[in-house]
Tab-separated table of C-alpha atoms in Angstrom:
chain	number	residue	atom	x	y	z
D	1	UNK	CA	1.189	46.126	4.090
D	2	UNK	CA	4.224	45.180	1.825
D	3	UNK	CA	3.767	41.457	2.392
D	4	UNK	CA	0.345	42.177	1.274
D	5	UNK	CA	1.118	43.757	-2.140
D	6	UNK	CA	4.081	41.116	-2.435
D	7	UNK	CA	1.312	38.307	-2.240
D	8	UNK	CA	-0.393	39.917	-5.032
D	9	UNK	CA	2.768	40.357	-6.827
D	10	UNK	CA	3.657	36.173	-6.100
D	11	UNK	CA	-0.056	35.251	-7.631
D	12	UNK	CA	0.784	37.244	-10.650
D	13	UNK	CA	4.001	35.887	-11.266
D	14	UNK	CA	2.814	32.328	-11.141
D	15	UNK	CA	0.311	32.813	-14.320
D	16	UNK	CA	3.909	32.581	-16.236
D	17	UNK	CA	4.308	28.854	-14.939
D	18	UNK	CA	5.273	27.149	-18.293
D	19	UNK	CA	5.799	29.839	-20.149
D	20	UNK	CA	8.783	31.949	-19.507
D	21	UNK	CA	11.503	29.358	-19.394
D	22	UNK	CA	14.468	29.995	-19.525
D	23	UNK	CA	13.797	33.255	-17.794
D	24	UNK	CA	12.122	33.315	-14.463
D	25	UNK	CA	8.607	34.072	-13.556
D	26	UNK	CA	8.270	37.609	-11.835
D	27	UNK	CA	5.270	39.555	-11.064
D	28	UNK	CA	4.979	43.785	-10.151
D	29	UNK	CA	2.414	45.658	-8.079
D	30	UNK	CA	2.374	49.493	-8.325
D	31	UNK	CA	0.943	51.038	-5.341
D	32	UNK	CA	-0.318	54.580	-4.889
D	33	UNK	CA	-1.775	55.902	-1.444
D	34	UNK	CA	-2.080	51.872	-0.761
D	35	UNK	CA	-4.035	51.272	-3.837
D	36	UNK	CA	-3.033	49.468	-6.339
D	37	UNK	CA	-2.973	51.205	-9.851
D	38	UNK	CA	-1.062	48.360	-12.030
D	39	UNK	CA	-0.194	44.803	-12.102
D	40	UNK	CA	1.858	43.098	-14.327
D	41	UNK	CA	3.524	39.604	-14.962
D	42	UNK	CA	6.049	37.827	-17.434
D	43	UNK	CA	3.541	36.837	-19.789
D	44	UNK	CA	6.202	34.524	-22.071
D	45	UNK	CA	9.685	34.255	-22.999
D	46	UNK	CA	10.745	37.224	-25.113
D	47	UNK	CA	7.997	39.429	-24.078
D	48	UNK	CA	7.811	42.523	-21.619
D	49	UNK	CA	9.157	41.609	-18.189
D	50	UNK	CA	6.109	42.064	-15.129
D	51	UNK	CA	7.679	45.680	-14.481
D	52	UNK	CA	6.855	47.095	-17.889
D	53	UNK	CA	3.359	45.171	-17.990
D	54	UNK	CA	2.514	46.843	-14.572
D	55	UNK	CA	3.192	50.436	-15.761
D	56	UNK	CA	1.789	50.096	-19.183
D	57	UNK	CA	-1.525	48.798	-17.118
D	58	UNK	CA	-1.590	51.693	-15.159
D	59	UNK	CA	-3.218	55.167	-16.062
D	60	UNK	CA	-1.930	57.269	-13.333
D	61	UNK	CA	1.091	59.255	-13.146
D	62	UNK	CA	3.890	56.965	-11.820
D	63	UNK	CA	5.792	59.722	-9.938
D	64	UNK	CA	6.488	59.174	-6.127
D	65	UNK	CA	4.618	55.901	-6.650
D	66	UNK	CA	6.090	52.026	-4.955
D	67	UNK	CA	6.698	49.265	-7.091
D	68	UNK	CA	6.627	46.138	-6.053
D	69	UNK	CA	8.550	42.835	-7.525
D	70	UNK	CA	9.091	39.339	-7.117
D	71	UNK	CA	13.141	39.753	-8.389
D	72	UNK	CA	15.033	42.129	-8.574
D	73	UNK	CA	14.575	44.451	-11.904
D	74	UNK	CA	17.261	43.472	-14.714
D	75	UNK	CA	19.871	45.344	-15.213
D	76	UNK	CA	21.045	44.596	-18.761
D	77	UNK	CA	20.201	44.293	-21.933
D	78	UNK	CA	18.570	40.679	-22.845
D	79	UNK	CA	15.278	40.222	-24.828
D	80	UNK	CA	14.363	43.500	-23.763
D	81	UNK	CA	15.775	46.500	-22.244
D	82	UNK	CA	16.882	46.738	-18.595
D	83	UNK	CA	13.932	47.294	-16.429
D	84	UNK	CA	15.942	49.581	-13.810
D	85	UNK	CA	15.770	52.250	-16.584
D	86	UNK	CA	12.171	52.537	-16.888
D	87	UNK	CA	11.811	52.551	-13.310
D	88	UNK	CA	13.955	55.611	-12.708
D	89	UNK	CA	12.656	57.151	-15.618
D	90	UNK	CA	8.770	56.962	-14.778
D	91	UNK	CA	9.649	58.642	-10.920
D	92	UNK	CA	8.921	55.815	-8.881
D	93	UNK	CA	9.903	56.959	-4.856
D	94	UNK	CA	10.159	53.283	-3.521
D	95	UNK	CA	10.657	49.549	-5.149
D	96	UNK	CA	10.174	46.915	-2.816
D	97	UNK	CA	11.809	43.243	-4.120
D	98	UNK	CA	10.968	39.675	-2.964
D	99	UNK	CA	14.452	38.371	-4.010
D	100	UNK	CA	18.115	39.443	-5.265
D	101	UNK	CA	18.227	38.269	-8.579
D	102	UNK	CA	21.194	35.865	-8.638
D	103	UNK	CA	22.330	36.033	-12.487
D	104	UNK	CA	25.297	37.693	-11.969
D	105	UNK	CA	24.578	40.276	-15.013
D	106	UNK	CA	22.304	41.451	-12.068
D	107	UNK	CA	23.206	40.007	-8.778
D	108	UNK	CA	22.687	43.829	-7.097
D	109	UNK	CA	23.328	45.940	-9.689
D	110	UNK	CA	19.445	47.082	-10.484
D	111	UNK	CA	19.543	48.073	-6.316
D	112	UNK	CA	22.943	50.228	-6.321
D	113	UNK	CA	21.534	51.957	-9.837
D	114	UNK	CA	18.176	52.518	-7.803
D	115	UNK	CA	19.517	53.958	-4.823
D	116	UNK	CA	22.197	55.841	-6.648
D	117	UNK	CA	19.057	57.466	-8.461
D	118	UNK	CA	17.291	58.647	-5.179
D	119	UNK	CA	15.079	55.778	-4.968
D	120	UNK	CA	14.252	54.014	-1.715
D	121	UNK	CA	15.035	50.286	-1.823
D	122	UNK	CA	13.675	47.107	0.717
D	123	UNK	CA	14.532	43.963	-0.507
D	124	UNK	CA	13.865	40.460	1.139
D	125	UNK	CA	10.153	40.860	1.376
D	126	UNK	CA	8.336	37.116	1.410
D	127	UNK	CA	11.893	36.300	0.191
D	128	UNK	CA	11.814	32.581	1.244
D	129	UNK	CA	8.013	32.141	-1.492
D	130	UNK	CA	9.861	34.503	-4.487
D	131	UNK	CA	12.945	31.932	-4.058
D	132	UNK	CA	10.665	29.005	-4.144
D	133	UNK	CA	8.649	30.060	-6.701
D	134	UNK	CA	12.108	30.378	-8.772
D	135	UNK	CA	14.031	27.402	-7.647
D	136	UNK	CA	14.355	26.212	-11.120
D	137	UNK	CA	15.748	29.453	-12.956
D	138	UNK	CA	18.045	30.281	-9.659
D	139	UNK	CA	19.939	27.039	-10.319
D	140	UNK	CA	19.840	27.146	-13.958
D	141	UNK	CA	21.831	30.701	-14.220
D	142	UNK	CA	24.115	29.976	-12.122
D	143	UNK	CA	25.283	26.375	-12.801
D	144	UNK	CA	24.269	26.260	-16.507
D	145	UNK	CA	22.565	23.032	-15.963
D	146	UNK	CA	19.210	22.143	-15.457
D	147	UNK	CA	17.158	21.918	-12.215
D	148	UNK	CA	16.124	17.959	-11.870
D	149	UNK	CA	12.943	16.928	-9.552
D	150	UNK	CA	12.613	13.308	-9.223
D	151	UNK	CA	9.082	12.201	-9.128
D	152	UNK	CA	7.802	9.150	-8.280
D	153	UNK	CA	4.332	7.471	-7.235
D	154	UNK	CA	3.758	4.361	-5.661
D	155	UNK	CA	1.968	2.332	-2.664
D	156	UNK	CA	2.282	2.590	0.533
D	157	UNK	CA	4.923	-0.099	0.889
D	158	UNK	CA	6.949	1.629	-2.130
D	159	UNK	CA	5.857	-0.567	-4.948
D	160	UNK	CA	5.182	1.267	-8.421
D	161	UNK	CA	3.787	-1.819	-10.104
D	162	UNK	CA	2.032	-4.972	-8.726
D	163	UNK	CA	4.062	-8.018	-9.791
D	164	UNK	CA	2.280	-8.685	-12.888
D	165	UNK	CA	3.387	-5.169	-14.012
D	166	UNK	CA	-0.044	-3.038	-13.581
D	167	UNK	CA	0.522	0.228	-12.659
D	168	UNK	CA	-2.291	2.541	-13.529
D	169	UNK	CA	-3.463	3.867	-12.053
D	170	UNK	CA	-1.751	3.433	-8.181
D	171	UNK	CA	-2.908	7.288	-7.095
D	172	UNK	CA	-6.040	8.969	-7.491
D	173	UNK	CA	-7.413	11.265	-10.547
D	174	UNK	CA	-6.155	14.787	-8.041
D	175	UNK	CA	-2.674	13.097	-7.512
D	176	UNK	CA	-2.102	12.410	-11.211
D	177	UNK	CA	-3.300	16.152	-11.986
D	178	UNK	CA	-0.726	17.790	-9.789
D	179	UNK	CA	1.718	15.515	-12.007
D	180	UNK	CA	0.599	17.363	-15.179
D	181	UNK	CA	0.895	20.864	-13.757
D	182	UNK	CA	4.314	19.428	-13.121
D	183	UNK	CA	5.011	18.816	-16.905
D	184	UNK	CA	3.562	22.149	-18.221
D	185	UNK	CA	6.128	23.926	-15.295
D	186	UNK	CA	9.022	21.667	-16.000
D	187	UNK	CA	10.630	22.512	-19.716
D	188	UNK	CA	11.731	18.809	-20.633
D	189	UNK	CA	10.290	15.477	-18.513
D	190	UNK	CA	12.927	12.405	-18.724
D	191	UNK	CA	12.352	8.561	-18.975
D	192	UNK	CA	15.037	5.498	-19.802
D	193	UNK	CA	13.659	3.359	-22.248
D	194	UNK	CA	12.865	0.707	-20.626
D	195	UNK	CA	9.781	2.823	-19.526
D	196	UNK	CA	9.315	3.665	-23.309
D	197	UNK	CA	9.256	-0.266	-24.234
D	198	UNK	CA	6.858	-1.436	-21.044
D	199	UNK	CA	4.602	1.329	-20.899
D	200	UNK	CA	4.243	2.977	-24.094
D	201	UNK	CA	3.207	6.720	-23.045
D	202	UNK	CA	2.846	10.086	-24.416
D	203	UNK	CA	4.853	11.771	-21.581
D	204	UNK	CA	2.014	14.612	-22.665
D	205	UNK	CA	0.731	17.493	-20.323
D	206	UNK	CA	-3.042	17.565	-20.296
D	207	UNK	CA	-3.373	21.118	-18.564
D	208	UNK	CA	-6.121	23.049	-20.494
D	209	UNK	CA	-3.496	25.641	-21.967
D	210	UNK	CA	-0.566	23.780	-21.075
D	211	UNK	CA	2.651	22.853	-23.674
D	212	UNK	CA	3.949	19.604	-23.487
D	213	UNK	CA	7.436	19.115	-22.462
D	214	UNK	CA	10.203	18.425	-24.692
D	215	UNK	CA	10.380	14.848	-24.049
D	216	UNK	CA	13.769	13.123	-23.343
D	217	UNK	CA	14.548	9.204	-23.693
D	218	UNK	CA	17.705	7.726	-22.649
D	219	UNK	CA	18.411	4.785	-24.671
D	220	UNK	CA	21.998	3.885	-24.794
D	221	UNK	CA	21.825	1.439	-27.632
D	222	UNK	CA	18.650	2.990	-29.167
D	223	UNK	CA	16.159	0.388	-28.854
D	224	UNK	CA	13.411	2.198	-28.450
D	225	UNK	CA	10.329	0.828	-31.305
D	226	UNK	CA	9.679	3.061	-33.767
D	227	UNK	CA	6.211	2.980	-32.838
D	228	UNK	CA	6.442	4.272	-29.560
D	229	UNK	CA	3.788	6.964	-28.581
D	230	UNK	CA	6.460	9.580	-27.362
D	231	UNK	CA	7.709	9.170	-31.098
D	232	UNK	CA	4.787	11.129	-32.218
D	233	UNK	CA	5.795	14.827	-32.586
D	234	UNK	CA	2.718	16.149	-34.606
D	235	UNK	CA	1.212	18.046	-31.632
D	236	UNK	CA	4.582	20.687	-31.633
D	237	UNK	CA	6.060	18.986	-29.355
D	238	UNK	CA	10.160	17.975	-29.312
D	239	UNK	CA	11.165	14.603	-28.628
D	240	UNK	CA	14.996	14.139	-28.187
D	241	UNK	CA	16.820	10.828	-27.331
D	242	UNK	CA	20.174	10.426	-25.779
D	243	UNK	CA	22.562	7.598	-26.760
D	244	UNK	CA	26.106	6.469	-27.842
D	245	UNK	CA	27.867	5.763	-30.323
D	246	UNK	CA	27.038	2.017	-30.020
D	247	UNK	CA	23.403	2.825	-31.460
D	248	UNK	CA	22.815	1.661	-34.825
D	249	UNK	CA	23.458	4.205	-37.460
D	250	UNK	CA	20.223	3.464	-39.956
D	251	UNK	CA	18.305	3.896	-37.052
D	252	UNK	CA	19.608	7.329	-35.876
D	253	UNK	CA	18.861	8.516	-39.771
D	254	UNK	CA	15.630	6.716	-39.338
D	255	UNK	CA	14.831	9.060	-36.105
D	256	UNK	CA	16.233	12.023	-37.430
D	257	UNK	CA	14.084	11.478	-40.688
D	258	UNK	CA	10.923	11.780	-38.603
D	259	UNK	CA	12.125	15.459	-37.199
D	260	UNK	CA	13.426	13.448	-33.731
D	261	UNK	CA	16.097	14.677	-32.257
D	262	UNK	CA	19.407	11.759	-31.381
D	263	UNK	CA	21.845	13.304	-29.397
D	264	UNK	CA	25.314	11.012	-29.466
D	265	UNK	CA	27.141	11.151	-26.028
D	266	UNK	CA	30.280	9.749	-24.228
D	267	UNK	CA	29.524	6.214	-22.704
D	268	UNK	CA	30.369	5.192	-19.122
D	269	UNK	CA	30.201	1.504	-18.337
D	270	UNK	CA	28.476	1.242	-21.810
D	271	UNK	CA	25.563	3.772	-20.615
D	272	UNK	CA	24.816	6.996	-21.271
D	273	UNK	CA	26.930	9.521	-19.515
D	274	UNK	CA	24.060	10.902	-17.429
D	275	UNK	CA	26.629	13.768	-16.114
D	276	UNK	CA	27.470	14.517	-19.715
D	277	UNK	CA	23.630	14.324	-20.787
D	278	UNK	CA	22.924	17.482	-17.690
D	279	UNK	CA	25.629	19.679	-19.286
D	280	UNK	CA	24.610	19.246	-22.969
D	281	UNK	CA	20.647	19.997	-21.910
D	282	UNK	CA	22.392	22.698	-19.999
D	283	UNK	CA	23.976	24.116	-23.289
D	284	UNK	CA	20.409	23.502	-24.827
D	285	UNK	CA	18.674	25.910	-22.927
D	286	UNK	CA	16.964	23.263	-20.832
D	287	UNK	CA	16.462	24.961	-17.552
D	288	UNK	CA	14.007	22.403	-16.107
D	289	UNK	CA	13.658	18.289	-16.145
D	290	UNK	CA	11.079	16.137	-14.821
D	291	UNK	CA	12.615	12.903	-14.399
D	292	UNK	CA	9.752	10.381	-14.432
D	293	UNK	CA	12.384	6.984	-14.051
D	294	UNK	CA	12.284	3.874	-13.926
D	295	UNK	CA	13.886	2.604	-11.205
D	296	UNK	CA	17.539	2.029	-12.888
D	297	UNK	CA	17.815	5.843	-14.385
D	298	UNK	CA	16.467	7.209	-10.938
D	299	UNK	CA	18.826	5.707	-8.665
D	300	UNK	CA	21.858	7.078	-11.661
D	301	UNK	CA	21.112	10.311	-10.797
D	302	UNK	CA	20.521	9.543	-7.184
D	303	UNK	CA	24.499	8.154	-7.222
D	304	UNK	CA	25.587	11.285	-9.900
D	305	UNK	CA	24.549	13.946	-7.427
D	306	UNK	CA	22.328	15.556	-9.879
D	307	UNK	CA	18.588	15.232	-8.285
D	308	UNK	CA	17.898	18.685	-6.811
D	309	UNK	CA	14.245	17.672	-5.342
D	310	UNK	CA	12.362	14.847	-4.948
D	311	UNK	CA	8.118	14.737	-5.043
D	312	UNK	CA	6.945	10.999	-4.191
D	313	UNK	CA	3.187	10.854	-4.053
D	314	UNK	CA	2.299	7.866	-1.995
D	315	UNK	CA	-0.999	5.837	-2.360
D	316	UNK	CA	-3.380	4.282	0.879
D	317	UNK	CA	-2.630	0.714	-0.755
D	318	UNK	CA	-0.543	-1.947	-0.770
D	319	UNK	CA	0.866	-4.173	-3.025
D	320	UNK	CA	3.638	-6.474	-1.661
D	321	UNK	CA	5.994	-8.667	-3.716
D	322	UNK	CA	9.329	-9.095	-3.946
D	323	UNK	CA	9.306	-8.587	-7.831
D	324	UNK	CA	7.243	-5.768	-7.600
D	325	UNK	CA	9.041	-2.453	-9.523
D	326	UNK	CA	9.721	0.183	-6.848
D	327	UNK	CA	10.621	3.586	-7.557
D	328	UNK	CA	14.431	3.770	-7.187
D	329	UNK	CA	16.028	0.211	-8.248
D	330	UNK	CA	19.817	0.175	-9.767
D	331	UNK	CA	23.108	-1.285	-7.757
D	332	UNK	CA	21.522	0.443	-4.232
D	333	UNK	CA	23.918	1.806	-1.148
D	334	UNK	CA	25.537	-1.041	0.769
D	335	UNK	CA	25.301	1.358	4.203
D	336	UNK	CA	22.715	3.197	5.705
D	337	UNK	CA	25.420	5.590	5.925
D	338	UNK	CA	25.509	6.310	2.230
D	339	UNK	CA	21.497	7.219	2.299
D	340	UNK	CA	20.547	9.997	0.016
D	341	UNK	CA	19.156	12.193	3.078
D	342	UNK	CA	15.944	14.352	2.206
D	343	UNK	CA	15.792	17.710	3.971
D	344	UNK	CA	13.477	20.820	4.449
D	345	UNK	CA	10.336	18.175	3.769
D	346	UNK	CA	6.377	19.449	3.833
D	347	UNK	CA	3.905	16.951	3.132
D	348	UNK	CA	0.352	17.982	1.957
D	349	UNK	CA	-3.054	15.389	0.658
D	350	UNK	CA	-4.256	15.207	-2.802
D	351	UNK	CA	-7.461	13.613	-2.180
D	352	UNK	CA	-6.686	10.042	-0.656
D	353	UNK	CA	-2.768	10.515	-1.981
D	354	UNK	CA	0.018	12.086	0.288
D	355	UNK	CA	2.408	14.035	-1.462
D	356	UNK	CA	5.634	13.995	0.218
D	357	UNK	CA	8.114	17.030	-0.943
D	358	UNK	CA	12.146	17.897	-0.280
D	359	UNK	CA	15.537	18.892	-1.388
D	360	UNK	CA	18.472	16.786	-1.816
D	361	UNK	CA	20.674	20.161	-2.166
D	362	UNK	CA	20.283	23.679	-2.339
C-alpha cells in the first residue's frame, strides 16, 4: 500500500519538471483510512512546497492522518517556512518519505524533529525512482555545480552528419520530442560555436507550456555572427556566452548592448576553461545543463570529468564516411584503457529510434 500512494506522490512531483529549478521536484499524498484526502506538488520555484499544497487541498481534519513525500520535508527556513513545522502542527500520526533529502540544511534533520514529536517515520519507500527523479538537484546541492547530460543523436554507425554536412533530421519526429522535454527539464542547454556558425539554431524548447533554456555558447574568441538565431532573446529567454579575454572588446559591448549576457573566463590552451565555466554556472544558480556538442566541446568534458550522464539516441540508418561528424570528436584516448566506461545503462524505443541511457558517475 505505501508504494502505492508513493507512485501517486512520484506522478505529482513530476508536473514540476521545468519549473522548480533550483529546488527539487517533490510531490505529497495524505492518506486517511487508505483514501486519499490531498495531493500536492511543487508547483514553481518560490511557491508552496508539495506538503503545504497537499494539506491546503484537503478538507478533512489532518489529525492521526499519513503523509506521504517524495523528499524528505525541509527543515529550514528558505523561500518558505520549514515544512516539518506544519506537519507536526496539523497532527499527522505517520510520514512516509521516498528519499533523505541530501542538502545538508536537511540531510535528517526533518526525521529526528518528526520522531522527536511522536510521529512515526519510514523512509526509503520507491527510494531508487524519488532519487532518479532528482538526480539533477541531488548533485547540484551538494557540489555547487551543475548536473551535465551529454546528448547526442546519430546513425547507426555513429555519424551525426552525412559528409556533405546534412543532419536533419537523422531520428524520427518521437526521438526529437523526447529531446525537447529534455530542454524544458534541463535549466541551461550548451553548444560551442562552431555549432552556432554551421547550424544556425534556436536551441528553443517547443513543449506546449514549456520555457526555453537559458542558452549557453562557448566561443573562446567570440566569433559567433551577430545574426545567429540563438542571439534572439525576445521570447524571455537568456542567452549567455562564455569566452576570454582574447575576444574582441567592441564586440562584447556589441552583445551586451542587445541584453546578451558575455561571461570573460580564464583560458587553458587558448580555450575556454570548461572547469572554470561549471563553477561560475554553479555560482549562477544553474543547477542543470544540456550539453548538445559538437564533437570538440563533448569530448572536453568527456576528458574534464564533468559529464554526469549520457542519452545517445541512435537512428536504423547508416551513413558511412570518413569525414562524416560523429558525436564525440576532439584529441580522442590513445588506449582502450582510458575509455570513458558507461554504467547502470537501460535502453528503451522512440518509434524507429533507440534511446540508449547511463551514468558516467554517481
Amino acid at each position: 500500500m505505501d508504494e502505492k500512494f508513493m507512485k501517486r506522490a512520484l506522478e505529482l512531483a513530476k508536473e514540476g519538471e521545468g519549473k522548480v529549478n533550483p529546488n527539487p521536484q517533490v510531490g505529497a499524498v495524505i492518506v486517511k483510512n487508505n483514501k486519499v484526502i490531498g495531493e500536492g506538488y511543487h508547483e514553481f520555484y518560490g511557491g508552496n512546497h508539495a506538503e503545504i499544497n497537499a494539506i491546503k487541498d484537503s478538507k478533512e481534519s489532518l489529525k492521526g492522518t499519513t503523509i506521504y513525500v517524495t523528499l524528505e520535508p525541509c527543515h529550514h527556513y528558505g523561500k518558505t517556512p520549514p515544512c516539518v513545522d506544519s506537519i507536526i502542527e496539523h497532527g499527522f500520526s505517520k510520514v512516509v518519505i521516498g528519499q533523505m533529502d541530501p542538502n545538508p540544511l536537511v540531510a535528517g534533520k526533518s526525521i529526528e524533529k518528526l520522531k522527536k514529536a511522536g510521529i512515526e517515520v519510514k523512509v526509503g519507500v520507491l527510494q531508487e525512482e524519488c532519487i532518479k527523479l532528482n538526480e539533477v538537484f541531488n548533485k547540484y546541492i551538494l557540489s555547487n555545480e551543475p548536473y551535465v547530460l551529454l546528448k547526442a543523436a546519430m546513425s547507426l554507425d555513429g555519424k551525426i552528419a552525412t559528409t556533405s554536412g546534412e543532419s536533419m533530421w537523422i531520428t524520427g519526429e518521437i526521438a526529437r520530442e523526447n529531446v525537447h522535454k529534455l530542454r524544458n527539464k534541463y535549466s541551461a542547454i550548451m553548444v560551442g560555436v562552431n555549432t552556432v556558425i554551421k547550424d544556425n539554431p534556436s536551441l528553443t524548447c517547443r513543449v506546449p507550456n514549456g520555457r526555453n533554456p537559458i542558452r549557453i555558447i562557448v566561443d573562446s574568441k567570440l566569433r559567433i555572427p551577430l545574426d545567429s538565431r540563438v542571439l534572439d532573446i525576445s521570447n524571455e529567454s537568456r542567452c549567455l556566452i562564455a569566452t576570454t579575454e582574447k575576444a574582441p572588446k567592441d564586440k562584447i559591448k556589441q552583445l551586451k548592448d542587445r541584453g546578451i549576457e558575455v561571461l570573460i573566463l580564464q583560458d587553458k590552451d587558448e580555450q575556454v576553461d570548461i572547469r572554470k565555466l561549471i563553477e561560475e554556472l554553479g555560482r549562477l544558480k544553474i543547477d542543470g545543463v544540456l550539453l548538445e556538442g559538437g564533437g570538440t566541446l563533448n569530448f572536453s568534458f568527456l576528458e574534464a570529468g564533468l559529464v554526469d550522464k549520457v542519452e545517445f539516441y541512435i537512428a536504423p540508418k547508416i551513413i558511412g564516411g570518413d569525414k562524416a561528424k560523429t558525436p564525440v570528436e576532439g584529441v580522442g584516448i590513445g588506449a582502450l584503457s582510458e575509455a570513458f566506461n558507461i554504467k547502470n545503462i537501460s535502453t528503451k524505443f522512440l518509434g524507429e529510434d533507440l534511446l540508449i541511457e547511463g551514468y558516467l558517475r554517481g
